[in-house]
Amino acid sequence: MDETIRERLEEFIRRKGLRWTAQRDGIVRTVFAKDEHFTAEELFDRVRRADSDTSRATVYRTLSLLVEANLLREIDLGNDQTTYDPNFIDKPAHNHLVCIDCSRVVEFEDSHIELLNDCLTRRLGFKPLRQSIKIEANCEQLRLKGRCPNLIASRLTGKRLKKRR
Amino acid sequence: MDETIRERLEEFIRRKGLRWTAQRDGIVRTVFAKDEHFTAEELFDRVRRADSDTSRATVYRTLSLLVEANLLREIDLGNDQTTYDPNFIDKPAHNHLVCIDCSRVVEFEDSHIELLNDCLTRRLGFKPLRQSIKIEANCEQLRLKGRCPNLIASRLTGKRLKKRR
DNA sequence: GTTATTGCAAATGATTTGCACAAGG
DNA sequence: CCTTGTGCAAATCATTTGCAATAAC
């Protein structure tokens, strides 16, 4: 976990008169241990594995806290559970592409989008605060060759399979 | 309701070996009577008012049908219930701006976005199928003057207040 | 010591589903 | 007729919450 994150969180907790607890520490550590997207339940499992006694409720409550502190972002991947993205600290303006074929999620950044976003909202009379783009797309590789070897390793970061009820 | 919609739906129903029922007729009619966004529950109320005997389950089932038939789109407005948007037939590439101040939803179209979307996905090796942008923004008018007189009548279409738990 | 935090289990609330009956084609 | 559709109520399932016990500061 980046030291910046802990500092920012400590600052947030101090400012709001909250408390730094062992459970919060464990959860935050787990959240930022990897750069992968996750759901609350997935996080709960991971936390449990590392630190047997932390309740599901506390995990949910800490997630809300992190979102409020702007250290974590909720994203909508089209399934029924909220997905959390820990990568907005490093890439504050990134967006997501969901591969329809393999359900992989690819993160991408593009400054043009932000520019456009600004012009557009200003024209409409708004001041943009946050913006999210989700692109659903088919894999070209899959269509041309046989299998979907969609790694695009250089730009890929948050991968996570879609879970359906 | 546009005649095109009924034709498209009849075609879809025929092709899939489904049946045209009174309930479906009532629901579809209600869905496309206005151009406003709605949730399943809101629709259920509206349908009930017009046609007393249609069950909640049938409303949900018909909504899925319409989405599958590509006549209706699910959109994510950040609250916990699915919002449905009946305006994608007229404006196939529109997107949504959510006013943080008054929670109003403004629809907008911008061809640049689509262009960008295409370039981007092609560069990443994908063929874009559908794309959704949600911009959350503050009302400038509100900041400058006092109240949020955000009608922007010309471009505004789907308005609907956010419902919070 | 106060006040915030936690764990538990129960509550919530949107959506889905099993089933027996009804109704399209 | 033969299937698909419907209503009902019960089931799901992620998330939230009330409360008594616990732990920060």
XYZ file of C-alpha atoms (C1' of nucleotides) in Angstrom:
380
model
C 0.000 0.000 0.000
C 1.206 3.421 -0.971
C 2.162 5.591 1.989
C 0.134 8.428 0.489
C -3.020 6.452 0.886
C -2.513 5.851 4.566
C -1.682 9.510 5.128
C -4.739 10.671 3.241
C -6.937 8.283 5.120
C -5.497 9.208 8.493
C -6.082 12.846 7.657
C -9.669 12.069 6.652
C -10.289 10.104 9.819
C -8.797 12.788 12.019
C -10.763 15.539 10.324
C -14.025 13.702 10.852
C -13.318 12.682 14.425
C -13.321 8.997 13.552
C -11.027 6.275 14.849
C -8.300 4.158 13.427
C -9.117 0.539 14.194
C -7.435 -2.777 13.533
C -10.289 -3.820 11.255
C -10.037 -0.695 9.155
C -6.325 -1.163 8.907
C -6.709 -4.724 7.681
C -9.392 -3.853 5.173
C -7.566 -0.841 3.745
C -4.383 -2.846 3.483
C -6.217 -5.553 1.569
C -8.024 -3.103 -0.696
C -4.812 -1.491 -1.866
C -2.640 -4.584 -1.905
C -3.557 -5.197 -5.541
C -4.771 -2.988 -8.362
C -7.665 -5.247 -9.250
C -11.323 -4.393 -9.165
C -13.396 -6.205 -6.593
C -16.837 -6.508 -5.076
C -17.642 -6.193 -1.401
C -18.021 -9.936 -1.066
C -14.738 -10.647 -2.798
C -13.042 -8.214 -0.490
C -14.705 -9.804 2.500
C -13.227 -13.161 1.477
C -9.773 -11.706 1.018
C -9.925 -9.890 4.334
C -11.122 -13.017 6.067
C -8.204 -14.988 4.717
C -5.724 -12.488 6.104
C -7.463 -11.493 9.297
C -10.013 -14.009 10.471
C -12.129 -11.708 12.571
C -13.609 -8.871 10.614
C -17.300 -8.900 9.933
C -19.044 -8.454 6.630
C -20.788 -5.370 8.002
C -17.497 -3.720 8.833
C -16.203 -4.414 5.359
C -19.235 -2.716 3.853
C -18.949 0.190 6.255
C -15.270 0.673 5.552
C -15.878 0.597 1.824
C -18.321 3.473 2.177
C -15.741 5.323 4.183
C -13.062 4.889 1.535
C -15.430 6.041 -1.173
C -16.333 9.085 0.843
C -12.653 9.812 1.425
C -12.157 9.661 -2.345
C -9.600 6.896 -2.111
C -11.791 4.319 -3.781
C -14.408 4.559 -6.514
C -17.561 2.638 -7.159
C -17.924 1.655 -10.774
C -20.786 0.073 -12.637
C -19.814 -2.949 -14.668
C -23.342 -3.919 -15.490
C -23.750 -6.714 -13.020
C -25.826 -6.490 -9.896
C -23.158 -5.889 -7.314
C -21.138 -2.742 -6.876
C -17.597 -3.018 -8.138
C -14.836 -1.052 -6.465
C -11.837 0.346 -8.301
C -8.695 1.163 -6.292
C -6.852 2.696 -9.250
C -8.259 6.186 -9.303
C -5.475 7.523 -7.153
C -2.880 6.692 -9.796
C -5.100 7.319 -12.804
C -7.707 9.882 -11.749
C -9.366 10.117 -15.154
C -9.416 6.588 -16.437
C -12.404 4.772 -17.836
C -13.474 1.209 -18.524
C -13.998 -1.015 -21.489
C -15.778 -4.272 -20.924
C -15.064 -7.044 -23.412
C -18.333 -8.691 -24.340
C -16.546 -11.870 -25.356
C -14.427 -12.583 -22.312
C -15.899 -10.081 -19.835
C -12.464 -8.727 -19.188
C -12.326 -5.136 -18.022
C -9.695 -2.916 -19.586
C -8.842 0.424 -18.109
C -7.877 3.245 -20.417
C -7.068 6.915 -20.219
C -7.668 9.494 -22.893
C -7.227 13.193 -22.348
C -9.521 14.020 -25.272
C -12.427 12.620 -23.380
C -11.838 14.948 -20.508
C -11.537 17.892 -22.859
C -14.748 17.012 -24.594
C -16.411 16.498 -21.303
C -15.413 19.984 -20.213
C -16.585 21.728 -23.389
C -19.807 19.869 -23.397
C -20.791 20.477 -19.838
C -19.782 24.105 -20.038
C -21.964 24.502 -23.099
C -24.851 22.961 -21.247
C -24.228 25.163 -18.251
C -22.669 22.715 -15.855
C -19.400 22.326 -14.036
C -18.317 18.698 -14.409
C -17.373 16.961 -11.193
C -16.862 13.408 -12.227
C -17.457 11.441 -15.333
C -17.629 7.769 -16.119
C -17.546 6.026 -19.433
C -18.261 2.401 -19.961
C -17.672 0.937 -23.380
C -18.891 -2.524 -24.188
C -17.045 -4.024 -27.119
C -16.173 -7.169 -28.973
C -12.649 -8.465 -29.214
C -11.195 -8.044 -32.712
C -8.550 -10.687 -32.152
C -11.225 -13.194 -31.348
C -13.053 -12.444 -34.545
C -9.940 -12.612 -36.753
C -8.142 -15.499 -35.104
C -9.836 -18.058 -33.008
C -9.275 -17.386 -29.352
C -9.418 -14.181 -27.342
C -5.807 -13.507 -26.353
C -6.791 -10.126 -25.117
C -4.050 -9.115 -22.853
C -2.947 -5.775 -24.253
C -0.631 -6.023 -21.342
C 0.704 -2.521 -21.493
C -2.550 -0.710 -20.904
C -4.382 -3.359 -19.028
C -4.795 -3.007 -15.342
C -8.052 -3.845 -13.670
C -9.213 -7.238 -14.755
C -12.076 -9.068 -13.265
C -14.669 -11.453 -14.576
C -18.279 -10.534 -14.592
C -20.370 -12.465 -12.145
C -23.966 -13.201 -12.988
C -26.707 -14.261 -10.620
C -46.513 5.330 -29.268
C -44.655 5.360 -32.529
C -45.919 2.820 -35.037
C -42.336 1.729 -35.674
C -42.017 0.517 -32.143
C -45.042 -1.705 -32.356
C -43.851 -3.118 -35.679
C -40.387 -3.823 -34.351
C -41.790 -5.465 -31.280
C -44.263 -7.572 -33.227
C -41.440 -8.697 -35.461
C -39.340 -9.572 -32.429
C -42.172 -11.483 -30.829
C -42.946 -13.382 -34.002
C -39.322 -14.259 -34.578
C -38.974 -15.675 -31.091
C -42.251 -17.563 -31.121
C -43.673 -15.465 -28.311
C -47.193 -14.143 -27.944
C -48.829 -10.783 -28.039
C -50.872 -10.356 -24.877
C -53.100 -7.663 -23.438
C -50.643 -7.102 -20.589
C -47.702 -6.624 -22.906
C -49.725 -4.247 -24.978
C -50.640 -2.154 -21.972
C -47.112 -2.079 -20.628
C -45.483 -1.193 -23.938
C -48.050 1.490 -24.536
C -47.298 2.991 -21.144
C -43.542 2.747 -21.575
C -43.566 4.724 -24.804
C -46.353 7.139 -23.937
C -43.796 9.580 -22.549
C -40.113 10.176 -23.136
C -39.234 10.151 -19.473
C -36.915 7.783 -17.693
C -38.514 5.455 -15.191
C -37.887 2.592 -12.820
C -39.714 -0.717 -12.845
C -41.759 0.303 -9.820
C -42.714 3.637 -11.318
C -43.808 1.877 -14.455
C -45.784 -0.625 -12.424
C -47.695 2.249 -10.827
C -48.388 3.880 -14.145
C -49.539 0.632 -15.690
C -51.737 -0.087 -12.722
C -53.430 3.260 -13.048
C -54.299 2.592 -16.688
C -54.969 -1.108 -16.557
C -55.747 -2.378 -13.106
C -54.812 -5.981 -13.569
C -51.228 -6.437 -14.549
C -48.860 -7.901 -12.033
C -45.533 -6.556 -10.934
C -43.869 -9.745 -12.190
C -45.235 -9.231 -15.678
C -43.979 -5.674 -15.711
C -40.490 -6.856 -14.834
C -40.661 -9.639 -17.398
C -41.842 -7.312 -20.127
C -39.113 -4.826 -19.354
C -36.509 -7.539 -19.908
C -38.195 -8.357 -23.165
C -38.065 -4.777 -24.381
C -34.428 -4.468 -23.448
C -33.645 -7.680 -25.294
C -35.555 -6.402 -28.312
C -33.409 -3.268 -28.207
C -36.373 -0.968 -27.850
C -35.523 0.104 -24.339
C -32.229 0.645 -22.551
C -31.195 0.175 -18.994
C -29.142 3.067 -17.691
C -27.276 3.529 -14.453
C -28.056 6.747 -12.669
C -26.203 5.830 -9.534
C -29.127 4.862 -7.404
C -30.009 1.339 -6.449
C -32.767 0.620 -8.912
C -32.409 0.139 -12.621
C -33.582 3.101 -14.661
C -35.066 2.571 -18.087
C -34.655 5.001 -20.951
C -37.180 4.873 -23.822
C -35.366 7.487 -25.921
C -32.709 5.411 -27.596
C -34.863 4.789 -30.627
C -34.919 8.478 -31.487
C -31.438 9.288 -30.218
C -29.387 6.098 -30.487
C -26.148 7.648 -29.275
C -27.190 9.954 -26.496
C -25.695 10.104 -23.042
C -26.585 11.421 -19.628
C -25.564 14.239 -17.372
C -26.750 14.128 -13.800
C -26.993 17.443 -11.986
C -25.556 17.034 -8.529
C -27.541 19.987 -7.254
C -31.045 19.132 -8.364
C -30.543 15.527 -9.491
C -32.059 16.338 -12.824
C -30.948 14.155 -15.690
C -30.099 15.881 -18.947
C -29.717 13.916 -22.143
C -27.176 15.070 -24.678
C -25.725 13.924 -27.970
C -22.261 14.600 -29.244
C -20.849 13.010 -32.346
C -17.286 13.639 -31.177
C -17.755 11.186 -28.409
C -18.703 8.459 -30.785
C -15.725 9.235 -32.971
C -13.384 9.148 -30.061
C -14.958 5.992 -28.847
C -14.314 4.360 -32.219
C -10.680 5.428 -32.455
C -9.984 4.416 -28.965
C -11.491 0.978 -29.089
C -9.919 0.278 -32.446
C -6.555 1.233 -31.027
C -7.107 -1.118 -28.140
C -8.233 -3.861 -30.477
C -11.948 -3.867 -29.859
C -15.080 -3.305 -31.869
C -17.353 -1.032 -29.837
C -20.902 -2.251 -29.448
C -22.394 0.175 -27.022
C -21.084 2.929 -24.913
C -22.451 4.843 -21.984
C -21.257 8.048 -20.452
C -22.483 9.465 -17.234
C -21.334 12.914 -16.238
C -22.048 14.215 -12.778
C -21.890 17.973 -12.631
C -22.820 21.060 -10.689
C -25.222 23.633 -12.024
C -23.461 26.869 -12.993
C -26.654 28.890 -12.815
C -27.147 27.833 -9.267
C -23.686 28.972 -8.324
C -23.978 32.351 -10.071
C -27.569 33.190 -9.254
C -29.456 31.705 -6.410
C -31.763 28.989 -7.572
C -31.248 26.149 -10.044
C -33.470 27.088 -13.000
C -31.937 24.327 -15.006
C -34.356 23.712 -17.738
C -32.209 24.080 -20.827
C -35.454 23.224 -22.494
C -34.103 22.680 -25.947
C -31.771 19.847 -25.137
C -33.528 18.474 -22.148
C -35.511 15.350 -22.512
C -35.389 12.705 -19.866
C -35.925 14.230 -16.497
C -36.395 12.288 -13.367
C -35.429 12.826 -9.785
C -32.954 10.554 -8.162
C -34.400 8.454 -5.410
C -32.196 7.793 -2.445
C -32.719 5.164 0.194
C -14.958 7.983 30.644
C -17.010 9.201 26.295
C -18.067 8.303 21.856
C -17.199 5.741 17.808
C -16.888 0.929 16.166
C -17.898 -3.779 15.775
C -20.378 -8.285 15.203
C -24.419 -10.391 14.931
C -28.591 -11.387 13.155
C -32.584 -9.468 11.496
C -34.471 -6.146 8.196
C -34.704 -4.124 3.682
C -35.835 -3.651 -0.975
C -35.383 -4.534 -5.751
C -35.711 -8.239 -8.652
C -36.541 -13.191 -9.741
C -38.827 -17.555 -9.643
C -41.833 -21.902 -8.957
C -46.142 -23.243 -9.765
C -50.930 -23.849 -10.992
C -54.118 -21.654 -13.827
C -55.311 -18.815 -18.001
C -55.084 -17.647 -22.612
C -52.720 -16.966 -27.387
C -52.290 -19.121 -32.077
C -54.579 -28.559 -27.967
C -50.075 -27.245 -26.963
C -47.168 -23.825 -25.334
C -46.282 -19.540 -23.657
C -47.829 -15.973 -20.377
C -49.654 -14.511 -15.956
C -50.461 -13.705 -10.947
C -49.259 -14.840 -6.620
C -46.433 -15.340 -2.949
C -42.233 -17.025 -1.580
C -37.308 -16.887 -2.502
C -32.930 -14.381 -3.567
C -29.258 -11.697 -2.690
C -26.556 -7.610 -1.998
C -26.546 -4.261 1.213
C -28.101 -1.864 5.490
C -29.293 -1.444 10.261
C -30.531 -1.847 15.436
C -28.448 -3.036 19.401
C -25.576 -4.549 23.064
C -20.857 -5.330 23.785
C -15.969 -3.389 22.853
C -12.391 -0.587 21.951
C -10.270 4.139 20.556
C -8.508 8.348 22.311
